mmCIF file of C-alpha atoms and ligand atoms in Angstrom:
data_model
loop_
_atom_site.group_PDB
_atom_site.id
_atom_site.type_symbol
_atom_site.label_atom_id
_atom_site.label_comp_id
_atom_site.label_asym_id
_atom_site.label_seq_id
_atom_site.Cartn_x
_atom_site.Cartn_y
_atom_site.Cartn_z
ATOM 1 C CA MET A 30 110.360 116.219 -25.012
ATOM 2 C CA ASN A 31 108.948 112.745 -25.580
ATOM 3 C CA ARG A 32 111.177 110.104 -27.008
ATOM 4 C CA LEU A 33 110.769 110.300 -30.772
ATOM 5 C CA GLN A 34 108.860 107.659 -32.682
ATOM 6 C CA TYR A 35 110.655 105.225 -34.986
ATOM 7 C CA GLN A 36 114.015 105.436 -33.220
ATOM 8 C CA GLN A 37 115.351 102.289 -34.881
ATOM 9 C CA GLU A 38 114.326 103.509 -38.367
ATOM 10 C CA ARG A 39 115.867 106.923 -37.658
ATOM 11 C CA ASN A 40 119.158 105.295 -36.711
ATOM 12 C CA GLU A 41 119.190 103.178 -39.871
ATOM 13 C CA LEU A 42 118.413 106.195 -42.040
ATOM 14 C CA LEU A 43 121.182 108.229 -40.417
ATOM 15 C CA GLN A 44 123.653 105.386 -40.906
ATOM 16 C CA THR A 45 122.858 105.118 -44.650
ATOM 17 C CA ALA A 46 122.995 108.900 -45.081
ATOM 18 C CA GLN A 47 126.440 108.992 -43.488
ATOM 19 C CA GLU A 48 127.522 106.094 -45.653
ATOM 20 C CA ILE A 49 126.693 107.875 -48.937
ATOM 21 C CA PHE A 50 128.852 110.728 -47.718
ATOM 22 C CA SER A 51 131.778 108.654 -46.420
ATOM 23 C CA SER A 52 131.817 106.454 -49.536
ATOM 24 C CA GLY A 53 132.060 109.519 -51.781
ATOM 25 C CA LEU A 54 128.706 109.075 -53.542
ATOM 26 C CA VAL A 55 127.889 112.662 -52.562
ATOM 27 C CA SER A 56 129.836 115.709 -51.458
ATOM 28 C CA GLY A 57 128.743 118.675 -49.334
ATOM 29 C CA THR A 58 125.077 118.437 -48.418
ATOM 30 C CA TRP A 59 123.919 116.964 -51.753
ATOM 31 C CA GLY A 60 121.855 113.816 -52.016
ATOM 32 C CA ASN A 61 119.129 112.433 -49.787
ATOM 33 C CA VAL A 62 117.868 109.188 -48.312
ATOM 34 C CA SER A 63 114.396 108.090 -47.244
ATOM 35 C CA LEU A 64 112.664 105.150 -45.626
ATOM 36 C CA ARG A 65 109.017 104.120 -45.701
ATOM 37 C CA VAL A 66 107.794 103.583 -42.185
ATOM 38 C CA SER A 67 106.332 100.125 -42.522
ATOM 39 C CA GLY A 68 102.629 99.831 -42.945
ATOM 40 C CA GLN A 69 101.982 103.417 -41.897
ATOM 41 C CA GLY A 70 101.992 105.283 -45.205
ATOM 42 C CA LEU A 71 104.591 107.564 -43.610
ATOM 43 C CA MET A 72 108.124 108.431 -44.653
ATOM 44 C CA LEU A 73 111.288 109.428 -42.832
ATOM 45 C CA ILE A 74 113.673 111.521 -44.943
ATOM 46 C CA THR A 75 116.949 113.352 -44.403
ATOM 47 C CA PRO A 76 116.656 117.102 -43.682
ATOM 48 C CA SER A 77 117.361 119.651 -46.413
ATOM 49 C CA GLY A 78 120.845 121.150 -46.750
ATOM 50 C CA MET A 79 122.397 119.753 -43.585
ATOM 51 C CA ASP A 80 125.979 118.477 -43.240
ATOM 52 C CA TYR A 81 126.037 114.699 -43.012
ATOM 53 C CA ASN A 82 128.517 114.880 -40.149
ATOM 54 C CA GLN A 83 126.206 117.160 -38.156
ATOM 55 C CA MET A 84 123.066 115.063 -38.591
ATOM 56 C CA ASP A 85 121.481 113.202 -35.718
ATOM 57 C CA ALA A 86 118.755 110.574 -35.719
ATOM 58 C CA GLU A 87 116.259 113.113 -34.363
ATOM 59 C CA ASP A 88 116.938 115.443 -37.328
ATOM 60 C CA MET A 89 115.276 112.969 -39.720
ATOM 61 C CA VAL A 90 111.940 114.410 -40.825
ATOM 62 C CA LEU A 91 108.733 112.375 -40.529
ATOM 63 C CA LEU A 92 106.053 113.148 -43.142
ATOM 64 C CA ASP A 93 102.688 111.769 -44.145
ATOM 65 C CA GLY A 94 101.704 110.923 -47.736
ATOM 66 C CA GLU A 95 100.525 114.494 -48.336
ATOM 67 C CA GLU A 96 103.955 116.004 -47.563
ATOM 68 C CA LYS A 97 102.807 117.229 -44.150
ATOM 69 C CA VAL A 98 105.633 117.268 -41.597
ATOM 70 C CA LEU A 99 104.597 115.247 -38.527
ATOM 71 C CA ALA A 100 107.879 115.462 -36.624
ATOM 72 C CA GLY A 101 111.146 117.306 -37.165
ATOM 73 C CA LYS A 102 112.544 120.756 -36.536
ATOM 74 C CA TYR A 103 114.154 121.073 -39.979
ATOM 75 C CA LYS A 104 112.737 121.269 -43.487
ATOM 76 C CA PRO A 105 112.639 117.905 -45.295
ATOM 77 C CA SER A 106 114.807 117.264 -48.371
ATOM 78 C CA VAL A 107 113.697 119.238 -51.435
ATOM 79 C CA GLU A 108 113.217 115.925 -53.251
ATOM 80 C CA THR A 109 110.352 114.952 -50.922
ATOM 81 C CA PRO A 110 107.734 114.905 -53.763
ATOM 82 C CA LEU A 111 109.958 112.510 -55.729
ATOM 83 C CA HIS A 112 110.382 110.089 -52.815
ATOM 84 C CA LEU A 113 106.680 110.141 -51.818
ATOM 85 C CA GLY A 114 105.627 109.687 -55.442
ATOM 86 C CA ILE A 115 107.708 106.511 -55.688
ATOM 87 C CA TYR A 116 106.361 105.051 -52.419
ATOM 88 C CA LYS A 117 102.801 105.646 -53.628
ATOM 89 C CA LYS A 118 103.375 103.892 -56.950
ATOM 90 C CA ARG A 119 105.666 101.073 -55.814
ATOM 91 C CA PRO A 120 104.379 99.208 -52.730
ATOM 92 C CA GLU A 121 107.368 96.813 -52.680
ATOM 93 C CA ILE A 122 109.845 99.700 -52.331
ATOM 94 C CA ASN A 123 110.651 100.782 -48.765
ATOM 95 C CA ALA A 124 113.880 102.751 -49.177
ATOM 96 C CA ILE A 125 115.297 105.263 -51.667
ATOM 97 C CA VAL A 126 118.860 106.576 -51.960
ATOM 98 C CA HIS A 127 119.664 109.592 -54.148
ATOM 99 C CA VAL A 128 123.297 110.485 -54.913
ATOM 100 C CA HIS A 129 125.390 112.671 -57.219
ATOM 101 C CA SER A 130 128.198 110.175 -57.751
ATOM 102 C CA LEU A 131 130.776 111.099 -60.409
ATOM 103 C CA TYR A 132 130.604 108.355 -63.018
ATOM 104 C CA ALA A 133 126.839 107.769 -62.956
ATOM 105 C CA THR A 134 126.360 111.533 -63.213
ATOM 106 C CA ALA A 135 128.683 111.602 -66.242
ATOM 107 C CA PHE A 136 126.206 109.237 -67.937
ATOM 108 C CA ALA A 137 123.333 111.466 -66.756
ATOM 109 C CA VAL A 138 125.025 114.495 -68.353
ATOM 110 C CA ALA A 139 125.726 112.629 -71.599
ATOM 111 C CA ARG A 140 122.095 111.430 -71.318
ATOM 112 C CA GLN A 141 123.141 107.866 -72.017
ATOM 113 C CA ASN A 142 121.863 104.756 -70.262
ATOM 114 C CA ILE A 143 124.304 102.796 -68.080
ATOM 115 C CA PRO A 144 124.539 99.436 -69.900
ATOM 116 C CA VAL A 145 124.457 96.044 -68.191
ATOM 117 C CA ILE A 146 128.109 95.128 -68.683
ATOM 118 C CA LEU A 147 128.802 93.429 -65.337
ATOM 119 C CA GLU A 148 127.273 90.384 -63.699
ATOM 120 C CA GLU A 149 126.769 92.341 -60.473
ATOM 121 C CA ALA A 150 124.759 94.958 -62.384
ATOM 122 C CA ALA A 151 122.565 92.168 -63.797
ATOM 123 C CA GLN A 152 122.179 90.664 -60.334
ATOM 124 C CA VAL A 153 121.553 93.754 -58.232
ATOM 125 C CA ILE A 154 119.842 96.050 -60.772
ATOM 126 C CA GLY A 155 118.780 93.723 -63.588
ATOM 127 C CA HIS A 156 118.335 96.352 -66.289
ATOM 128 C CA GLU A 157 120.018 99.256 -68.066
ATOM 129 C CA VAL A 158 119.846 102.410 -65.955
ATOM 130 C CA ARG A 159 117.832 104.775 -68.125
ATOM 131 C CA VAL A 160 117.808 108.576 -68.024
ATOM 132 C CA ALA A 161 114.736 110.537 -66.907
ATOM 133 C CA PRO A 162 114.334 113.775 -68.929
ATOM 134 C CA TYR A 163 115.641 116.935 -67.273
ATOM 135 C CA ALA A 164 113.474 118.943 -64.882
ATOM 136 C CA LEU A 165 114.504 121.267 -62.021
ATOM 137 C CA CYS A 166 115.500 119.576 -58.785
ATOM 138 C CA GLY A 167 112.651 119.364 -56.301
ATOM 139 C CA SER A 168 109.987 119.959 -58.969
ATOM 140 C CA ARG A 169 106.861 117.871 -59.450
ATOM 141 C CA GLN A 170 107.826 117.574 -63.107
ATOM 142 C CA LEU A 171 111.036 115.798 -62.070
ATOM 143 C CA ALA A 172 109.007 113.373 -59.930
ATOM 144 C CA GLU A 173 106.725 112.707 -62.897
ATOM 145 C CA ASN A 174 109.615 112.141 -65.315
ATOM 146 C CA VAL A 175 111.347 109.766 -62.899
ATOM 147 C CA LEU A 176 108.187 107.761 -62.160
ATOM 148 C CA LYS A 177 107.612 107.260 -65.858
ATOM 149 C CA VAL A 178 111.081 105.773 -66.397
ATOM 150 C CA LEU A 179 110.937 103.635 -63.237
ATOM 151 C CA GLY A 180 107.621 102.083 -64.294
ATOM 152 C CA LYS A 181 106.535 99.030 -62.328
ATOM 153 C CA ASP A 182 109.813 97.254 -61.833
ATOM 154 C CA LYS A 183 112.961 99.376 -62.386
ATOM 155 C CA ARG A 184 115.297 99.763 -59.409
ATOM 156 C CA ALA A 185 117.532 102.576 -60.624
ATOM 157 C CA VAL A 186 117.210 105.687 -62.773
ATOM 158 C CA LEU A 187 119.487 108.526 -63.849
ATOM 159 C CA LEU A 188 118.270 112.116 -63.512
ATOM 160 C CA ALA A 189 119.490 114.085 -66.535
ATOM 161 C CA ASN A 190 122.282 116.546 -65.652
ATOM 162 C CA HIS A 191 121.830 115.741 -61.989
ATOM 163 C CA GLY A 192 122.452 112.281 -60.502
ATOM 164 C CA LEU A 193 121.268 108.799 -59.673
ATOM 165 C CA LEU A 194 118.401 107.242 -57.722
ATOM 166 C CA GLY A 195 118.409 103.707 -56.299
ATOM 167 C CA LEU A 196 115.384 101.851 -54.907
ATOM 168 C CA GLY A 197 115.208 98.866 -52.575
ATOM 169 C CA GLY A 198 113.082 96.797 -50.244
ATOM 170 C CA ASN A 199 115.274 98.170 -47.438
ATOM 171 C CA LEU A 200 118.098 100.692 -46.994
ATOM 172 C CA PRO A 201 121.058 98.330 -47.603
ATOM 173 C CA GLU A 202 119.431 97.214 -50.875
ATOM 174 C CA ALA A 203 118.821 100.769 -52.112
ATOM 175 C CA LEU A 204 122.395 101.731 -51.194
ATOM 176 C CA ARG A 205 123.779 98.669 -52.982
ATOM 177 C CA VAL A 206 121.842 99.613 -56.151
ATOM 178 C CA CYS A 207 123.585 103.023 -56.122
ATOM 179 C CA LEU A 208 127.037 101.556 -55.418
ATOM 180 C CA VAL A 209 126.710 98.983 -58.216
ATOM 181 C CA ALA A 210 125.311 101.537 -60.705
ATOM 182 C CA GLU A 211 128.218 103.854 -59.926
ATOM 183 C CA ARG A 212 130.818 101.095 -60.299
ATOM 184 C CA THR A 213 129.208 99.936 -63.576
ATOM 185 C CA ALA A 214 129.239 103.487 -64.949
ATOM 186 C CA ARG A 215 132.893 103.855 -63.984
ATOM 187 C CA ILE A 216 133.936 100.609 -65.642
ATOM 188 C CA ALA A 217 131.844 101.443 -68.731
ATOM 189 C CA ILE A 218 133.743 104.715 -69.156
ATOM 190 C CA TYR A 219 137.146 103.024 -68.724
ATOM 191 C CA SER A 220 136.174 100.199 -71.077
ATOM 192 C CA ARG A 221 135.165 102.628 -73.799
ATOM 193 C CA ILE A 222 138.693 104.003 -73.767
ATOM 194 C CA LEU A 223 139.890 100.510 -74.671
ATOM 195 C CA GLY A 224 137.248 99.898 -77.326
ATOM 196 C CA PRO A 225 133.554 99.236 -77.857
ATOM 197 C CA LEU A 226 131.458 97.961 -74.945
ATOM 198 C CA HIS A 227 129.915 94.514 -74.860
ATOM 199 C CA SER A 228 126.718 94.282 -72.829
ATOM 200 C CA LEU A 229 125.473 91.024 -71.353
ATOM 201 C CA ARG A 230 122.726 89.271 -73.314
ATOM 202 C CA ALA A 231 119.118 89.766 -72.166
ATOM 203 C CA GLU A 232 118.669 86.071 -71.282
ATOM 204 C CA ASP A 233 121.859 86.063 -69.206
ATOM 205 C CA ILE A 234 120.782 89.225 -67.380
ATOM 206 C CA LEU A 235 117.468 87.597 -66.556
ATOM 207 C CA SER A 236 118.975 84.379 -65.239
ATOM 208 C CA LEU A 237 121.640 86.241 -63.214
ATOM 209 C CA ARG A 238 118.921 88.363 -61.636
ATOM 210 C CA GLN A 239 116.747 85.355 -60.823
ATOM 211 C CA VAL A 240 119.592 83.429 -59.234
ATOM 212 C CA PHE A 241 120.579 86.477 -57.172
ATOM 213 C CA GLU A 242 117.064 86.928 -55.816
ATOM 214 C CA ASN A 243 117.176 83.401 -54.391
ATOM 215 C CA TYR A 244 120.780 83.648 -53.249
ATOM 216 C CA GLY A 245 122.072 83.687 -49.704
ATOM 217 C CA GLN A 246 121.006 82.088 -46.462
ATOM 218 C CA LYS A 247 117.255 81.905 -46.375
ATOM 219 C CA LYS A 248 115.472 81.326 -43.110
ATOM 220 C CA ASP A 249 112.561 79.012 -43.856
HETATM 221 ZN ZN1 ZN B 308 120.094 115.663 -56.245
#
């Protein structure tokens, strides 16, 4: 067999998939991760229903924009239409992480938005995480509902009675969106036990987000 295409991207995807499992954002075979293959209009996605510990880089499924499998011996994740729909609508997004983490999913079940109560949520996400109306997992209706809530610039969305989706320019970014949304949801629930929540003000959220986007060591 020929050496598979996109070996580096396959390795990165596998690493992120194993990270959502080891960090407890998913259990069993739930959740999925995908990566746009740069400039090709193609997507690599985790296979459907496979143990994260059993997955190899060559098990990642390569598809075109019409959901046609180009390489891979397993079926792609059932949420393929959702991932492809996002890549078509959002050219700046190159990676998507979908998890069923406990605290974010509690918000998704209560059908309440995760408020922006932490600076890191303002920095990494920059908005409340809203809830997309319920539709069956894997359905085109779910993809439609999610796309509507994500609009042109949202980076995270809750799926009613289901879980959380994080978007990013690359895999570490998409994973970080999920980790921060989960931590924010957890702290929001604990804080409510103590009393009412206080969200950050819109202008502070905006300036935190802007500073974060220009933060770090830039190579220029
Ligand atoms: Zn799911």
